[in-house]
């Protein structure tokens, strides 16, 4: 690290669980952020500020007026701009030392292999289950940790999946039964709730990359912002899960603010 980096990241480096070695790990890291909306905004901002070496930011959408209540990466002047381009401007203004690679397009089974190449972690902040399932399966296939978050109304949740055999994956938690259809566009979301959830996702990502603390592997953190209560529940691997199960079923079928 140079003198500028030592000063910029000094408050992190002071932490015994991070130190110079942990900060250097962050500077070498490559992280994919899927979705640049309500969750992806605080995730990308905090990861860029913390000194992630390369951020790959992926989103197919453009900035809309209805996004601005909660999607803090974007501004009124950027309405109509691709979210990837808007995010790049914000993130480079926060930390010009971070390399930003953008992907504008659909995130699916066809595009994910290239997006996952060389990444150390994936943070999922998308707003639909089709993409979530595709990201989960792709991460498990290549053994990349997945930091998943969702927020709706005044409720949020975060879970971390290691991507290694024996642990649960996202589909163990939410089987594809066709009943998961709530979105913030239909039910609404309190603006700071996505900020809380996204900040937790960013924290879990930094823990994973530096080796600090105890990641939420095999646990689901649930937030009720109306009572400001959090609890965690254990998530176990489903032996019949078509993605990670030891005895997958023959039939393979195939929250959420972004």
Short mmCIF file of C-alpha atoms in Angstrom, two decimals:
data_model
loop_
_atom_site.label_atom_id
_atom_site.label_comp_id
_atom_site.label_asym_id
_atom_site.label_seq_id
_atom_site.Cartn_x
_atom_site.Cartn_y
_atom_site.Cartn_z
CA UNK A 1 0.00 0.00 0.00
CA UNK A 2 1.10 3.54 -0.68
CA UNK A 3 0.87 6.45 1.77
CA UNK A 4 -2.44 7.64 0.34
CA UNK A 5 -4.00 4.21 0.84
CA UNK A 6 -2.63 3.92 4.36
CA UNK A 7 -4.32 7.21 5.22
CA UNK A 8 -7.56 6.54 3.34
CA UNK A 9 -8.10 3.15 4.99
CA UNK A 10 -6.47 3.98 8.33
CA UNK A 11 -9.65 3.55 10.40
CA UNK A 12 -10.11 0.03 9.03
CA UNK A 13 -6.45 -0.86 9.34
CA UNK A 14 -6.62 0.08 13.04
CA UNK A 15 -9.03 -2.80 13.65
CA UNK A 16 -7.12 -5.84 14.94
CA UNK A 17 -9.33 -8.14 12.85
CA UNK A 18 -8.39 -6.28 9.65
CA UNK A 19 -4.96 -4.71 9.93
CA UNK A 20 -2.64 -4.12 6.99
CA UNK A 21 -2.91 -7.71 5.82
CA UNK A 22 -6.72 -7.60 5.74
CA UNK A 23 -6.72 -4.30 3.89
CA UNK A 24 -4.33 -5.70 1.31
CA UNK A 25 -6.73 -8.59 0.80
CA UNK A 26 -9.50 -6.10 0.08
CA UNK A 27 -7.31 -4.23 -2.38
CA UNK A 28 -6.69 -7.49 -4.25
CA UNK A 29 -10.32 -8.62 -4.13
CA UNK A 30 -12.78 -8.81 -6.99
CA UNK A 31 -16.48 -8.65 -6.04
CA UNK A 32 -19.59 -8.90 -8.22
CA UNK A 33 -22.60 -6.81 -7.17
CA UNK A 34 -25.80 -7.99 -8.87
CA UNK A 35 -28.40 -5.24 -9.01
CA UNK A 36 -27.78 -1.53 -8.44
CA UNK A 37 -31.01 -0.59 -6.74
CA UNK A 38 -32.00 -0.20 -3.11
CA UNK A 39 -29.76 -3.00 -1.85
CA UNK A 40 -26.96 -2.75 -4.38
CA UNK A 41 -26.58 0.98 -3.75
CA UNK A 42 -25.29 0.82 -0.15
CA UNK A 43 -23.44 -2.40 -0.90
CA UNK A 44 -21.48 -0.86 -3.77
CA UNK A 45 -20.89 2.43 -1.95
CA UNK A 46 -19.47 0.80 1.17
CA UNK A 47 -17.40 -1.75 -0.73
CA UNK A 48 -15.89 0.98 -2.90
CA UNK A 49 -15.20 3.17 0.12
CA UNK A 50 -13.65 0.22 1.97
CA UNK A 51 -11.15 -0.36 -0.83
CA UNK A 52 -12.28 -3.39 -2.78
CA UNK A 53 -9.81 -3.59 -5.65
CA UNK A 54 -12.30 -4.38 -8.42
CA UNK A 55 -16.07 -4.03 -8.29
CA UNK A 56 -18.04 -5.67 -11.08
CA UNK A 57 -21.46 -3.99 -11.10
CA UNK A 58 -24.29 -5.55 -13.09
CA UNK A 59 -27.75 -4.23 -13.89
CA UNK A 60 -29.89 -4.10 -17.03
CA UNK A 61 -32.09 -1.16 -15.98
CA UNK A 62 -32.08 2.61 -16.23
CA UNK A 63 -32.64 5.15 -13.46
CA UNK A 64 -36.31 6.00 -12.89
CA UNK A 65 -37.89 8.71 -10.74
CA UNK A 66 -39.52 6.06 -8.55
CA UNK A 67 -36.06 4.65 -7.71
CA UNK A 68 -34.75 7.78 -6.04
CA UNK A 69 -36.59 7.34 -2.73
CA UNK A 70 -34.15 4.58 -1.79
CA UNK A 71 -31.54 3.94 -4.49
CA UNK A 72 -28.81 6.24 -3.19
CA UNK A 73 -26.31 5.52 -5.96
CA UNK A 74 -28.42 7.59 -8.35
CA UNK A 75 -29.55 11.21 -8.63
CA UNK A 76 -32.38 13.16 -10.23
CA UNK A 77 -30.04 14.40 -12.94
CA UNK A 78 -29.41 10.80 -14.03
CA UNK A 79 -33.00 9.75 -14.70
CA UNK A 80 -32.95 7.68 -17.90
CA UNK A 81 -29.26 6.85 -17.55
CA UNK A 82 -28.23 3.18 -17.31
CA UNK A 83 -27.79 2.32 -13.65
CA UNK A 84 -24.36 0.88 -14.38
CA UNK A 85 -23.18 4.25 -15.72
CA UNK A 86 -24.76 6.16 -12.85
CA UNK A 87 -23.16 3.80 -10.34
CA UNK A 88 -19.76 4.20 -11.95
CA UNK A 89 -19.93 7.98 -11.57
CA UNK A 90 -20.89 7.79 -7.91
CA UNK A 91 -18.38 5.10 -6.97
CA UNK A 92 -15.44 6.68 -8.76
CA UNK A 93 -16.22 10.00 -7.07
CA UNK A 94 -16.13 8.24 -3.69
CA UNK A 95 -12.95 6.28 -4.38
CA UNK A 96 -11.13 6.78 -7.69
CA UNK A 97 -8.66 4.04 -6.75
CA UNK A 98 -11.28 1.30 -7.12
CA UNK A 99 -11.60 -0.29 -10.54
CA UNK A 100 -15.23 -0.40 -11.70
CA UNK A 101 -16.28 -2.90 -14.36
CA UNK A 102 -19.85 -2.57 -15.56
CA UNK A 103 -22.22 -5.03 -17.19
CA UNK A 104 -25.45 -3.78 -18.78
CA UNK A 105 -27.70 -6.67 -19.61
CA UNK A 106 -29.65 -9.61 -18.31
CA UNK A 107 -28.08 -11.64 -15.53
CA UNK A 108 -28.86 -15.26 -16.33
CA UNK A 109 -27.33 -18.67 -16.90
CA UNK A 110 -25.78 -17.47 -20.15
CA UNK A 111 -24.07 -14.35 -18.80
CA UNK A 112 -23.20 -15.42 -15.26
CA UNK A 113 -20.17 -17.63 -16.06
CA UNK A 114 -18.27 -14.68 -17.51
CA UNK A 115 -19.39 -12.37 -14.71
CA UNK A 116 -18.22 -14.84 -12.07
CA UNK A 117 -14.78 -15.35 -13.59
CA UNK A 118 -12.16 -14.59 -10.97
CA UNK A 119 -14.52 -13.12 -8.37
CA UNK A 120 -13.97 -13.71 -4.66
CA UNK A 121 -17.58 -13.05 -3.61
CA UNK A 122 -20.98 -12.23 -5.08
CA UNK A 123 -23.47 -9.87 -3.45
CA UNK A 124 -27.04 -10.34 -4.66
CA UNK A 125 -29.23 -7.25 -4.49
CA UNK A 126 -31.59 -8.05 -7.35
CA UNK A 127 -35.38 -7.75 -7.20
CA UNK A 128 -36.67 -11.01 -8.66
CA UNK A 129 -36.46 -14.67 -7.80
CA UNK A 130 -35.59 -15.82 -11.31
CA UNK A 131 -32.30 -13.94 -11.13
CA UNK A 132 -31.72 -14.92 -7.51
CA UNK A 133 -32.04 -18.60 -8.33
CA UNK A 134 -29.75 -18.25 -11.36
CA UNK A 135 -27.11 -16.41 -9.31
CA UNK A 136 -27.32 -18.99 -6.53
CA UNK A 137 -26.86 -21.91 -8.89
CA UNK A 138 -23.96 -20.26 -10.71
CA UNK A 139 -22.20 -19.42 -7.43
CA UNK A 140 -22.57 -22.95 -6.13
CA UNK A 141 -21.25 -24.46 -9.35
CA UNK A 142 -18.00 -22.49 -9.10
CA UNK A 143 -17.77 -22.45 -5.30
CA UNK A 144 -18.02 -18.67 -4.82
CA UNK A 145 -19.59 -17.30 -1.61
CA UNK A 146 -22.96 -15.59 -2.06
CA UNK A 147 -24.16 -12.78 0.20
CA UNK A 148 -27.92 -12.59 -0.26
CA UNK A 149 -30.24 -9.84 0.95
CA UNK A 150 -33.87 -8.83 0.57
CA UNK A 151 -36.10 -6.03 1.85
CA UNK A 152 -39.80 -5.32 1.57
CA UNK A 153 -42.18 -3.10 3.54
CA UNK A 154 -40.22 -2.62 6.80
CA UNK A 155 -38.71 -6.09 6.85
CA UNK A 156 -35.33 -7.34 5.76
CA UNK A 157 -33.16 -10.41 5.70
CA UNK A 158 -29.57 -11.39 5.00
CA UNK A 159 -27.95 -14.80 4.58
CA UNK A 160 -24.50 -15.92 3.48
CA UNK A 161 -23.94 -19.12 1.51
CA UNK A 162 -20.43 -20.52 1.33
CA UNK A 163 -20.79 -22.16 -2.09
CA UNK A 164 -19.11 -25.29 -0.76
CA UNK A 165 -20.58 -28.82 -0.61
CA UNK A 166 -22.34 -29.65 2.64
CA UNK A 167 -23.65 -26.17 3.34
CA UNK A 168 -27.08 -24.84 2.36
CA UNK A 169 -27.70 -22.70 -0.70
CA UNK A 170 -30.35 -20.09 -1.45
CA UNK A 171 -32.67 -22.68 -2.98
CA UNK A 172 -32.62 -24.70 0.24
CA UNK A 173 -34.16 -21.64 1.86
CA UNK A 174 -36.61 -20.78 -0.93
CA UNK A 175 -37.62 -23.71 -3.15
CA UNK A 176 -38.93 -22.81 -6.59
CA UNK A 177 -42.61 -23.42 -5.97
CA UNK A 178 -43.96 -20.43 -7.89
CA UNK A 179 -45.46 -18.75 -4.83
CA UNK A 180 -42.81 -16.08 -4.30
CA UNK A 181 -44.04 -13.01 -6.09
CA UNK A 182 -43.89 -10.03 -3.71
CA UNK A 183 -41.91 -6.99 -4.82
CA UNK A 184 -41.53 -3.48 -3.44
CA UNK A 185 -43.31 -2.15 -6.54
CA UNK A 186 -46.40 -4.04 -5.43
CA UNK A 187 -46.17 -3.70 -1.64
CA UNK A 188 -43.78 -0.82 -0.95
CA UNK A 189 -40.64 -0.48 1.13
CA UNK A 190 -39.41 1.97 3.76
CA UNK A 191 -36.35 3.68 2.31
CA UNK A 192 -33.81 3.20 5.13
CA UNK A 193 -34.62 -0.50 5.44
CA UNK A 194 -32.83 -1.30 2.18
CA UNK A 195 -29.92 0.76 3.49
CA UNK A 196 -29.75 -1.31 6.67
CA UNK A 197 -29.91 -4.60 4.77
CA UNK A 198 -27.40 -3.49 2.14
CA UNK A 199 -25.02 -2.28 4.84
CA UNK A 200 -25.21 -5.68 6.52
CA UNK A 201 -24.48 -7.35 3.20
CA UNK A 202 -21.44 -5.12 2.73
CA UNK A 203 -20.28 -5.93 6.26
CA UNK A 204 -20.59 -9.66 5.64
CA UNK A 205 -18.63 -9.28 2.41
CA UNK A 206 -15.78 -7.47 4.15
CA UNK A 207 -15.75 -10.13 6.89
CA UNK A 208 -15.47 -12.88 4.30
CA UNK A 209 -12.67 -11.20 2.40
CA UNK A 210 -10.58 -10.26 5.43
CA UNK A 211 -11.28 -13.36 7.53
CA UNK A 212 -12.70 -11.20 10.32
CA UNK A 213 -15.52 -12.30 12.59
CA UNK A 214 -18.09 -15.02 12.08
CA UNK A 215 -19.99 -14.81 8.75
CA UNK A 216 -23.68 -15.67 8.56
CA UNK A 217 -22.98 -19.09 7.06
CA UNK A 218 -25.98 -21.33 7.63
CA UNK A 219 -27.91 -18.55 9.32
CA UNK A 220 -30.67 -16.20 8.19
CA UNK A 221 -30.80 -12.78 9.84
CA UNK A 222 -34.31 -11.33 10.00
CA UNK A 223 -35.03 -7.65 10.67
CA UNK A 224 -38.35 -6.08 11.68
CA UNK A 225 -37.73 -2.34 11.46
CA UNK A 226 -41.12 -1.50 12.99
CA UNK A 227 -40.01 -2.99 16.30
CA UNK A 228 -36.29 -2.71 15.48
CA UNK A 229 -35.78 -6.32 16.44
CA UNK A 230 -33.40 -8.78 14.81
CA UNK A 231 -33.22 -12.52 15.12
CA UNK A 232 -31.32 -15.27 13.38
CA UNK A 233 -32.56 -18.70 12.41
CA UNK A 234 -30.53 -21.70 11.37
CA UNK A 235 -30.64 -22.71 7.69
CA UNK A 236 -29.82 -26.34 6.95
CA UNK A 237 -28.95 -27.96 3.65
CA UNK A 238 -31.83 -29.69 1.90
CA UNK A 239 -30.61 -33.14 0.76
CA UNK A 240 -33.15 -33.01 -2.07
CA UNK A 241 -32.16 -29.52 -3.25
CA UNK A 242 -31.70 -29.63 -7.05
CA UNK A 243 -28.70 -27.30 -6.76
CA UNK A 244 -26.66 -28.50 -3.78
CA UNK A 245 -28.44 -31.61 -2.50
CA UNK A 246 -26.71 -34.94 -2.05
CA UNK A 247 -29.75 -36.69 -3.47
CA UNK A 248 -31.33 -34.17 -5.87
CA UNK A 249 -34.73 -34.95 -7.26
CA UNK A 250 -35.06 -35.77 -10.94
CA UNK A 251 -37.28 -32.75 -11.61
CA UNK A 252 -35.44 -29.42 -11.56
CA UNK A 253 -37.63 -26.39 -11.82
CA UNK A 254 -35.56 -24.22 -12.96
CA UNK A 255 -37.61 -9.96 -2.20
CA UNK A 256 -36.95 -8.03 -2.38
CA UNK A 257 -36.18 -4.55 -3.37
CA UNK A 258 -33.58 -3.63 -5.88
#
